[in-house]
Amino acid sequence: MKPPSVGTSGIVPQPLAMLPWKVILLVVALGGFGLVVLYSAAGGNLYPWAFSQGVRFLVFLGMAIVLSRIPESVWAFGALPMYAVVLVMLIGVEALGAVAGGSQRWLDLGIIRLQPSELMKPVIVLALARFYEMLPASEIRRFGALWPAAVLIGLPAALVMLQPDLGTALMIVFGGVSVMFLAGIPLRLFIGGGLGLAIAVPLIVNFVLHEYQRNRVLTFMSPESDPLGTGYHISQSKIAIGSGGWFGKGFLNGTQSHLDYLPEGHTDFALATMMEEWGLMGGVFVIVGFGILIGWGIAVSMRAKSRFGRLTAAGLSATIFFYASINMAMVMGLAPVVGIPLPLISFGGTAQMTVLICFGILMSIDRHGRRVQRW
Amino acid sequence: MAKITEAAQTYSFSRRALVMGGLQGGVALVLAGRMAWLSVFENERYRLMAESNRVNLTLTPPRRGWLVDRNGVPLANNRTDFRVDLIPDRVEDKARVLEALRQILKLTPEDMVRIETELKRAAGFRPVPVLESLDWERYAATLVRLPELPGVQATQGFTRNYPLGAAVGHLVGYVGTASAEQYQKDKDPLLVAPGFKLGKDGLEKTLEDRLRGTPGAKRVEVTARGKLVRELATRDDRPGQTVKLTIDAGLQEYASRRLGNESGSAIVFDCHSGHILALASMPAYDPNAFSDGISRSEWRMLSEDDHIPLMNKSLQGLYPPGSTFKPATALAALAAGVDPKRVVYCNGGYTLGNRRFGCLGRHGPMTMHTAIARSCNTYFYTVGREIGINPIAAAARALGFGAEHELPLPSQRYGTIPDEAWKMRRYKQAWTQSDTLNASIGQGYVLVSPFQLALSAARLASGRMLQPSLLHAAPRNFAPLPFPAEHLAIVRAGMDEVVNGHGTAGASKLQLEGIRMGGKTGTAQVRRIMDANRGQGGAWKYRDHGLFICFAPVDNPRYGASVVIEHGMGGARAAAPVAKDVLTFLFDRKQAVDRLHALEAEWGGNIAERMAAKAQAWKAAQAPQPPTTAVVPEDPAEAAETVASAAANASVNAIDSDASSAGAQEPVE
């Protein structure tokens, strides 16, 4: 992708002109489309979802722009300390849950409820990128390149699994493993690991997962077997998407969502709500939008000058990819229902925050890459 | 060295990042493909599913067509009512809901037991009636509390109404909710629509297709929680057809009432058209009560009654015709060339070998005319033996015996007209002379239904092969009977003599100016006479049946009829007076009705009043017993059928065993 044009007129201040406006516009388009969907999901009403989501979106986008001003070196320097802080927060959540006598995912900071597991998604990428940057190139095929990464991924993933939150744990693992792959860990390990998973997954499903998690997996295998129980979500979601056709039933005309047949139509199943009214065109718009965003992220990683920048940019793009694609696959009955929202579209601050943090860091690396280039 | 490795690493990164980007692009394509598959290729299917989610179709049961008599008087119509149902699937707290309903609707413990049983039996989608035809106050009270009673449904609808009550019970039958099996078979959603009822017996059952009509429908948009959003479209129901019967409602009611407390039947034919004017069988159930769904105790009362109110005796009761069969024997004798003027001397019986076949009296010299009038057995023994059984059987069949007739009613029994071939087939035994003697006076193997008796009277009177009809239609022409008019005139003259001369039914002469009734009495044995009562007293169920066939006016017959009184002890005594009043009703209503009122005062009220009193007494007698022993059959019609045919079989068997030892039989009349 060719670098975003940089304003030269002088009227626009240099820092603003430096921003990748086209990509920001794309993110705004996706987020704005999300607001339109939420407006319809509430029956043609700004409340209770669209307005607060819009306000939050602006706040987080502003934050992303602020994050983009932070130099790449600061991210590199702070990666491991941030990882430690988030890990402690995760342990804190677990301890708090144990004290309160129930499982808990968030820390109440007074102003917001913070989900440390959510913060861990970008932070694990930063931490691993930092680790592989520090690792001498010659070490990459040694065991020493492997176990620290495994520990860095395994600890938070295990803590999140304890919450229990299968979806987030999976995303932490996927994000981390992506960075390991990009860092150059021998391919045979991934192939071997893949085979190992193929054997381990059925065992895990049967003996490790919670009842509700196992049900979700089993339901995914055959949603029609239980049309009124756990399979209800997937069946109704497929009905919503399938009934939309090429161009959908029209804005505010979705029946599945408005008559409550589609559960969670404003959160995890927002894509179904959207596609019922906007049809295949709406769905393709979202896929293409995320595709350009992720493609831009990969381009940023290619341009990045430091190994940390490369690994971080590609890793964060992978995180956004996993976020969006797992949700879409789930909503369309291609993956088990694991409770991952569609970033920028679904109602809820956490996914929005995570993705915009990723976006902010990506912009920061982008800026660094271009500045280095210009020198 | 390190530099090169780092460069290699950068190269490896670019390669792997591209691989990753490619994989991600591949996933994006798969996702887009899946979207297209669902929303374009499977669009049809999912659109239908979304529609069926959104739109809820409720059927409104059609108003059932009326059954009217020949003058347009309704025998079955509909009245508006309010009803409350339970949808088992939607009930959340059964105990609480039932208790609330009990208080609001003032349900009796019996109702509660019935509802509980039906709730257990019902599939989740099938509404269970809680209470039907309730008054406005209780309906309104239920409406008010509906929001807190999930699963309860209060609707306004139509209930079948039978203005004549039990008087038309066996004729029109009754309606009821469809059984689970019917729904499994037809899968017609109308069958489980609340308030929908279909014919279960009688005309209601056989005319179901014409009476049902087309249901109305209401399409409503509903949310996933079942909340109504808006009505989309409504289609009105199309009521079923009105079916006009040949029945004369007044006569039907009169005949039923006139049967009083007896167990029996009265059938009246129009001799010109073959129209059935009355088809009464008593005692009967009240179809209004049956259509509401009867309670356990009502059911037990009906099924345990020895008068078998669940059986339509006019078509399903089989009796030896006794002397009412003699006109057939007489016609056969005339056809065989017996001279009606020939004199047979009655010395009180007939000897065949060493067996003595008795007559009721010593009648002295008898011609055919006097033999019919006085019902002399000796005469018919003599001519019967001369001509043999086969001509007698042929004459009986020509009069309509031994056959099933085309009627829109669910079941009839055709009885037995025995002949040589029949006996060989049935018992693997040769026909004997004593069999002929018994058959010629309507005993032995001969079995007929009251309906056939009435038809025989109408055919005799009209001289035509009348075909019975119950549905009003254009008049038909009927072929003449295979008997010469002179022969028929001789028999009719004999029957005139029975009532209006020196005959057995002189007491039942019509009290009308210029209108005479011709008739023939009959008394049929139920069993071999072993006790001192000889069928004329003792236990009710061993008494003789009383039968009577008749027609009027004698000169130009218009009506033919039969009356059978089970265990009435004699045709002249029990059946002829009823027939007299029923025919009187056709010519002089006031006289007949006055007489009925006098009788009903003796009996303790009209049918409904007596049935209510009986139910009361029965309940009082049953009170100490726990109400859980009897099982209410799911389909009363089926069960009624079983009860009726069991009873009919029992009586046939009893007669068979009597008949096989016919030699020892004491003759009657």
mmCIF file of N, CA and C in Angstrom, chain B residues 52-131:
data_model
loop_
_atom_site.group_PDB
_atom_site.id
_atom_site.type_symbol
_atom_site.label_atom_id
_atom_site.label_comp_id
_atom_site.label_asym_id
_atom_site.label_seq_id
_atom_site.Cartn_x
_atom_site.Cartn_y
_atom_site.Cartn_z
ATOM 1 N N SER B 52 -42.025 -17.418 9.375
ATOM 2 C CA SER B 52 -42.786 -18.279 10.279
ATOM 3 C C SER B 52 -42.472 -17.942 11.725
ATOM 4 N N ASN B 53 -41.308 -17.355 11.959
ATOM 5 C CA ASN B 53 -41.020 -16.830 13.294
ATOM 6 C C ASN B 53 -41.968 -15.682 13.603
ATOM 7 N N ARG B 54 -42.023 -14.792 12.639
ATOM 8 C CA ARG B 54 -42.660 -13.502 12.844
ATOM 9 C C ARG B 54 -44.169 -13.618 12.866
ATOM 10 N N VAL B 55 -44.687 -14.433 11.954
ATOM 11 C CA VAL B 55 -46.130 -14.451 11.765
ATOM 12 C C VAL B 55 -46.728 -15.670 12.428
ATOM 13 N N ASN B 56 -47.713 -15.436 13.211
ATOM 14 C CA ASN B 56 -48.392 -16.504 13.911
ATOM 15 C C ASN B 56 -49.804 -16.606 13.345
ATOM 16 N N LEU B 57 -50.134 -17.789 12.887
ATOM 17 C CA LEU B 57 -51.448 -17.974 12.280
ATOM 18 C C LEU B 57 -52.371 -18.625 13.302
ATOM 19 N N THR B 58 -53.434 -17.940 13.667
ATOM 20 C CA THR B 58 -54.401 -18.590 14.551
ATOM 21 C C THR B 58 -55.682 -18.842 13.774
ATOM 22 N N LEU B 59 -56.203 -20.023 13.959
ATOM 23 C CA LEU B 59 -57.421 -20.387 13.254
ATOM 24 C C LEU B 59 -58.621 -20.132 14.147
ATOM 25 N N THR B 60 -59.650 -19.565 13.568
ATOM 26 C CA THR B 60 -60.911 -19.465 14.300
ATOM 27 C C THR B 60 -61.808 -20.576 13.792
ATOM 28 N N PRO B 61 -62.265 -21.425 14.700
ATOM 29 C CA PRO B 61 -63.094 -22.540 14.259
ATOM 30 C C PRO B 61 -64.321 -22.018 13.525
ATOM 31 N N PRO B 62 -64.679 -22.650 12.418
ATOM 32 C CA PRO B 62 -65.862 -22.204 11.676
ATOM 33 C C PRO B 62 -67.126 -22.515 12.462
ATOM 34 N N ARG B 63 -68.129 -21.697 12.236
ATOM 35 C CA ARG B 63 -69.423 -22.023 12.837
ATOM 36 C C ARG B 63 -69.981 -23.243 12.124
ATOM 37 N N ARG B 64 -70.441 -24.180 12.890
ATOM 38 C CA ARG B 64 -70.892 -25.442 12.322
ATOM 39 C C ARG B 64 -72.253 -25.243 11.664
ATOM 40 N N GLY B 65 -72.443 -25.952 10.546
ATOM 41 C CA GLY B 65 -73.730 -25.864 9.866
ATOM 42 C C GLY B 65 -74.850 -26.388 10.752
ATOM 43 N N TRP B 66 -76.032 -25.862 10.523
ATOM 44 C CA TRP B 66 -77.174 -26.302 11.337
ATOM 45 C C TRP B 66 -77.745 -27.602 10.792
ATOM 46 N N LEU B 67 -78.391 -28.328 11.671
ATOM 47 C CA LEU B 67 -79.231 -29.439 11.254
ATOM 48 C C LEU B 67 -80.660 -28.987 11.501
ATOM 49 N N VAL B 68 -81.460 -28.943 10.441
ATOM 50 C CA VAL B 68 -82.840 -28.497 10.636
ATOM 51 C C VAL B 68 -83.798 -29.605 10.220
ATOM 52 N N ASP B 69 -84.993 -29.556 10.754
ATOM 53 C CA ASP B 69 -85.978 -30.575 10.416
ATOM 54 C C ASP B 69 -86.656 -30.204 9.092
ATOM 55 N N ARG B 70 -87.671 -30.981 8.707
ATOM 56 C CA ARG B 70 -88.270 -30.773 7.392
ATOM 57 C C ARG B 70 -88.926 -29.413 7.273
ATOM 58 N N ASN B 71 -89.228 -28.785 8.381
ATOM 59 C CA ASN B 71 -89.857 -27.465 8.336
ATOM 60 C C ASN B 71 -88.890 -26.335 8.680
ATOM 61 N N GLY B 72 -87.617 -26.670 8.803
ATOM 62 C CA GLY B 72 -86.643 -25.627 9.106
ATOM 63 C C GLY B 72 -86.416 -25.400 10.591
ATOM 64 N N VAL B 73 -87.029 -26.201 11.421
ATOM 65 C CA VAL B 73 -86.818 -26.055 12.865
ATOM 66 C C VAL B 73 -85.448 -26.643 13.219
ATOM 67 N N PRO B 74 -84.605 -25.880 13.928
ATOM 68 C CA PRO B 74 -83.261 -26.396 14.195
ATOM 69 C C PRO B 74 -83.256 -27.586 15.170
ATOM 70 N N LEU B 75 -82.516 -28.617 14.777
ATOM 71 C CA LEU B 75 -82.259 -29.737 15.682
ATOM 72 C C LEU B 75 -80.893 -29.572 16.322
ATOM 73 N N ALA B 76 -80.004 -28.893 15.580
ATOM 74 C CA ALA B 76 -78.680 -28.588 16.109
ATOM 75 C C ALA B 76 -78.286 -27.227 15.576
ATOM 76 N N ASN B 77 -77.967 -26.300 16.466
ATOM 77 C CA ASN B 77 -77.499 -24.984 16.026
ATOM 78 C C ASN B 77 -76.366 -24.550 16.940
ATOM 79 N N ASN B 78 -75.985 -23.288 16.864
ATOM 80 C CA ASN B 78 -74.848 -22.823 17.661
ATOM 81 C C ASN B 78 -75.275 -21.671 18.538
ATOM 82 N N ARG B 79 -74.706 -21.632 19.720
ATOM 83 C CA ARG B 79 -74.948 -20.443 20.524
ATOM 84 C C ARG B 79 -73.604 -19.861 20.937
ATOM 85 N N THR B 80 -73.593 -18.532 21.109
ATOM 86 C CA THR B 80 -72.370 -17.857 21.522
ATOM 87 C C THR B 80 -72.026 -18.280 22.924
ATOM 88 N N ASP B 81 -70.767 -18.495 23.160
ATOM 89 C CA ASP B 81 -70.401 -18.800 24.539
ATOM 90 C C ASP B 81 -69.006 -18.288 24.837
ATOM 91 N N PHE B 82 -68.670 -18.303 26.075
ATOM 92 C CA PHE B 82 -67.335 -17.929 26.518
ATOM 93 C C PHE B 82 -66.678 -19.171 27.070
ATOM 94 N N ARG B 83 -65.384 -19.255 26.815
ATOM 95 C CA ARG B 83 -64.700 -20.443 27.282
ATOM 96 C C ARG B 83 -63.312 -20.083 27.778
ATOM 97 N N VAL B 84 -62.780 -20.959 28.627
ATOM 98 C CA VAL B 84 -61.429 -20.774 29.136
ATOM 99 C C VAL B 84 -60.663 -22.059 28.868
ATOM 100 N N ASP B 85 -59.475 -21.912 28.280
ATOM 101 C CA ASP B 85 -58.631 -23.067 27.982
ATOM 102 C C ASP B 85 -57.266 -22.901 28.630
ATOM 103 N N LEU B 86 -56.576 -24.013 28.718
ATOM 104 C CA LEU B 86 -55.200 -24.002 29.206
ATOM 105 C C LEU B 86 -54.299 -24.534 28.098
ATOM 106 N N ILE B 87 -53.206 -23.813 27.803
ATOM 107 C CA ILE B 87 -52.219 -24.336 26.864
ATOM 108 C C ILE B 87 -51.107 -24.930 27.715
ATOM 109 N N PRO B 88 -51.019 -26.266 27.783
ATOM 110 C CA PRO B 88 -50.099 -26.900 28.729
ATOM 111 C C PRO B 88 -48.667 -26.383 28.610
ATOM 112 N N ASP B 89 -48.215 -26.143 27.374
ATOM 113 C CA ASP B 89 -46.836 -25.698 27.165
ATOM 114 C C ASP B 89 -46.518 -24.373 27.839
ATOM 115 N N ARG B 90 -47.515 -23.517 27.905
ATOM 116 C CA ARG B 90 -47.230 -22.153 28.381
ATOM 117 C C ARG B 90 -47.481 -21.988 29.871
ATOM 118 N N VAL B 91 -48.027 -23.036 30.499
ATOM 119 C CA VAL B 91 -48.296 -22.932 31.931
ATOM 120 C C VAL B 91 -46.978 -22.993 32.673
ATOM 121 N N GLU B 92 -46.762 -22.037 33.558
ATOM 122 C CA GLU B 92 -45.480 -22.024 34.258
ATOM 123 C C GLU B 92 -45.585 -22.685 35.624
ATOM 124 N N ASP B 93 -46.589 -22.295 36.387
ATOM 125 C CA ASP B 93 -46.749 -22.873 37.719
ATOM 126 C C ASP B 93 -48.142 -23.489 37.757
ATOM 127 N N LYS B 94 -48.202 -24.780 37.430
ATOM 128 C CA LYS B 94 -49.489 -25.425 37.223
ATOM 129 C C LYS B 94 -50.376 -25.307 38.464
ATOM 130 N N ALA B 95 -49.795 -25.626 39.621
ATOM 131 C CA ALA B 95 -50.594 -25.657 40.847
ATOM 132 C C ALA B 95 -51.221 -24.283 41.114
ATOM 133 N N ARG B 96 -50.413 -23.237 40.927
ATOM 134 C CA ARG B 96 -50.901 -21.896 41.231
ATOM 135 C C ARG B 96 -52.003 -21.494 40.235
ATOM 136 N N VAL B 97 -51.748 -21.764 38.971
ATOM 137 C CA VAL B 97 -52.720 -21.386 37.939
ATOM 138 C C VAL B 97 -54.040 -22.120 38.155
ATOM 139 N N LEU B 98 -53.946 -23.419 38.438
ATOM 140 C CA LEU B 98 -55.176 -24.196 38.632
ATOM 141 C C LEU B 98 -55.951 -23.693 39.849
ATOM 142 N N GLU B 99 -55.214 -23.364 40.901
ATOM 143 C CA GLU B 99 -55.888 -22.883 42.110
ATOM 144 C C GLU B 99 -56.585 -21.548 41.815
ATOM 145 N N ALA B 100 -55.891 -20.672 41.089
ATOM 146 C CA ALA B 100 -56.492 -19.383 40.743
ATOM 147 C C ALA B 100 -57.747 -19.596 39.896
ATOM 148 N N LEU B 101 -57.650 -20.505 38.926
ATOM 149 C CA LEU B 101 -58.805 -20.772 38.063
ATOM 150 C C LEU B 101 -59.961 -21.355 38.887
ATOM 151 N N ARG B 102 -59.614 -22.205 39.823
ATOM 152 C CA ARG B 102 -60.660 -22.833 40.635
ATOM 153 C C ARG B 102 -61.464 -21.751 41.353
ATOM 154 N N GLN B 103 -60.742 -20.761 41.856
ATOM 155 C CA GLN B 103 -61.436 -19.705 42.592
ATOM 156 C C GLN B 103 -62.231 -18.798 41.655
ATOM 157 N N ILE B 104 -61.595 -18.398 40.544
ATOM 158 C CA ILE B 104 -62.278 -17.458 39.656
ATOM 159 C C ILE B 104 -63.505 -18.107 39.029
ATOM 160 N N LEU B 105 -63.340 -19.330 38.577
ATOM 161 C CA LEU B 105 -64.397 -19.966 37.791
ATOM 162 C C LEU B 105 -65.315 -20.826 38.652
ATOM 163 N N LYS B 106 -65.017 -20.916 39.929
ATOM 164 C CA LYS B 106 -65.810 -21.752 40.840
ATOM 165 C C LYS B 106 -65.888 -23.177 40.316
ATOM 166 N N LEU B 107 -64.742 -23.765 40.050
ATOM 167 C CA LEU B 107 -64.700 -25.124 39.512
ATOM 168 C C LEU B 107 -65.019 -26.131 40.620
ATOM 169 N N THR B 108 -65.710 -27.188 40.223
ATOM 170 C CA THR B 108 -66.028 -28.248 41.184
ATOM 171 C C THR B 108 -64.843 -29.208 41.269
ATOM 172 N N PRO B 109 -64.781 -29.992 42.350
ATOM 173 C CA PRO B 109 -63.702 -30.986 42.448
ATOM 174 C C PRO B 109 -63.681 -31.912 41.229
ATOM 175 N N GLU B 110 -64.863 -32.191 40.696
ATOM 176 C CA GLU B 110 -64.931 -33.047 39.507
ATOM 177 C C GLU B 110 -64.244 -32.417 38.318
ATOM 178 N N ASP B 111 -64.510 -31.110 38.114
ATOM 179 C CA ASP B 111 -63.840 -30.385 37.043
ATOM 180 C C ASP B 111 -62.333 -30.482 37.208
ATOM 181 N N MET B 112 -61.894 -30.293 38.466
ATOM 182 C CA MET B 112 -60.462 -30.274 38.724
ATOM 183 C C MET B 112 -59.837 -31.613 38.334
ATOM 184 N N VAL B 113 -60.515 -32.693 38.718
ATOM 185 C CA VAL B 113 -59.999 -34.030 38.389
ATOM 186 C C VAL B 113 -59.907 -34.194 36.879
ATOM 187 N N ARG B 114 -60.960 -33.744 36.180
ATOM 188 C CA ARG B 114 -60.972 -33.881 34.724
ATOM 189 C C ARG B 114 -59.836 -33.065 34.086
ATOM 190 N N ILE B 115 -59.663 -31.827 34.575
ATOM 191 C CA ILE B 115 -58.620 -30.978 33.997
ATOM 192 C C ILE B 115 -57.247 -31.593 34.227
ATOM 193 N N GLU B 116 -57.034 -32.091 35.455
ATOM 194 C CA GLU B 116 -55.737 -32.711 35.758
ATOM 195 C C GLU B 116 -55.469 -33.890 34.833
ATOM 196 N N THR B 117 -56.510 -34.725 34.662
ATOM 197 C CA THR B 117 -56.334 -35.905 33.799
ATOM 198 C C THR B 117 -56.021 -35.470 32.382
ATOM 199 N N GLU B 118 -56.767 -34.497 31.889
ATOM 200 C CA GLU B 118 -56.561 -34.078 30.504
ATOM 201 C C GLU B 118 -55.219 -33.396 30.328
ATOM 202 N N LEU B 119 -54.769 -32.684 31.356
ATOM 203 C CA LEU B 119 -53.463 -32.033 31.276
ATOM 204 C C LEU B 119 -52.376 -33.083 31.143
ATOM 205 N N LYS B 120 -52.536 -34.187 31.875
ATOM 206 C CA LYS B 120 -51.533 -35.251 31.812
ATOM 207 C C LYS B 120 -51.536 -35.879 30.426
ATOM 208 N N ARG B 121 -52.724 -35.996 29.867
ATOM 209 C CA ARG B 121 -52.858 -36.724 28.618
ATOM 210 C C ARG B 121 -52.487 -35.856 27.413
ATOM 211 N N ALA B 122 -52.623 -34.534 27.572
ATOM 212 C CA ALA B 122 -52.536 -33.646 26.412
ATOM 213 C C ALA B 122 -51.104 -33.455 25.955
ATOM 214 N N ALA B 123 -50.957 -33.331 24.652
ATOM 215 C CA ALA B 123 -49.675 -32.883 24.115
ATOM 216 C C ALA B 123 -49.589 -31.387 24.394
ATOM 217 N N GLY B 124 -48.371 -30.851 24.416
ATOM 218 C CA GLY B 124 -48.164 -29.487 24.883
ATOM 219 C C GLY B 124 -48.906 -28.417 24.114
ATOM 220 N N PHE B 125 -49.158 -28.670 22.832
ATOM 221 C CA PHE B 125 -49.751 -27.629 21.997
ATOM 222 C C PHE B 125 -51.264 -27.640 22.074
ATOM 223 N N ARG B 126 -51.825 -28.719 22.588
ATOM 224 C CA ARG B 126 -53.262 -28.911 22.492
ATOM 225 C C ARG B 126 -53.965 -28.277 23.686
ATOM 226 N N PRO B 127 -54.845 -27.311 23.425
ATOM 227 C CA PRO B 127 -55.504 -26.639 24.543
ATOM 228 C C PRO B 127 -56.397 -27.609 25.315
ATOM 229 N N VAL B 128 -56.349 -27.478 26.615
ATOM 230 C CA VAL B 128 -57.208 -28.296 27.464
ATOM 231 C C VAL B 128 -58.355 -27.416 27.942
ATOM 232 N N PRO B 129 -59.577 -27.789 27.624
ATOM 233 C CA PRO B 129 -60.698 -26.959 28.056
ATOM 234 C C PRO B 129 -60.817 -26.953 29.577
ATOM 235 N N VAL B 130 -60.887 -25.766 30.131
ATOM 236 C CA VAL B 130 -61.081 -25.658 31.573
ATOM 237 C C VAL B 130 -62.576 -25.568 31.849
ATOM 238 N N LEU B 131 -63.211 -24.639 31.165
ATOM 239 C CA LEU B 131 -64.638 -24.503 31.348
ATOM 240 C C LEU B 131 -65.222 -23.909 30.081
#
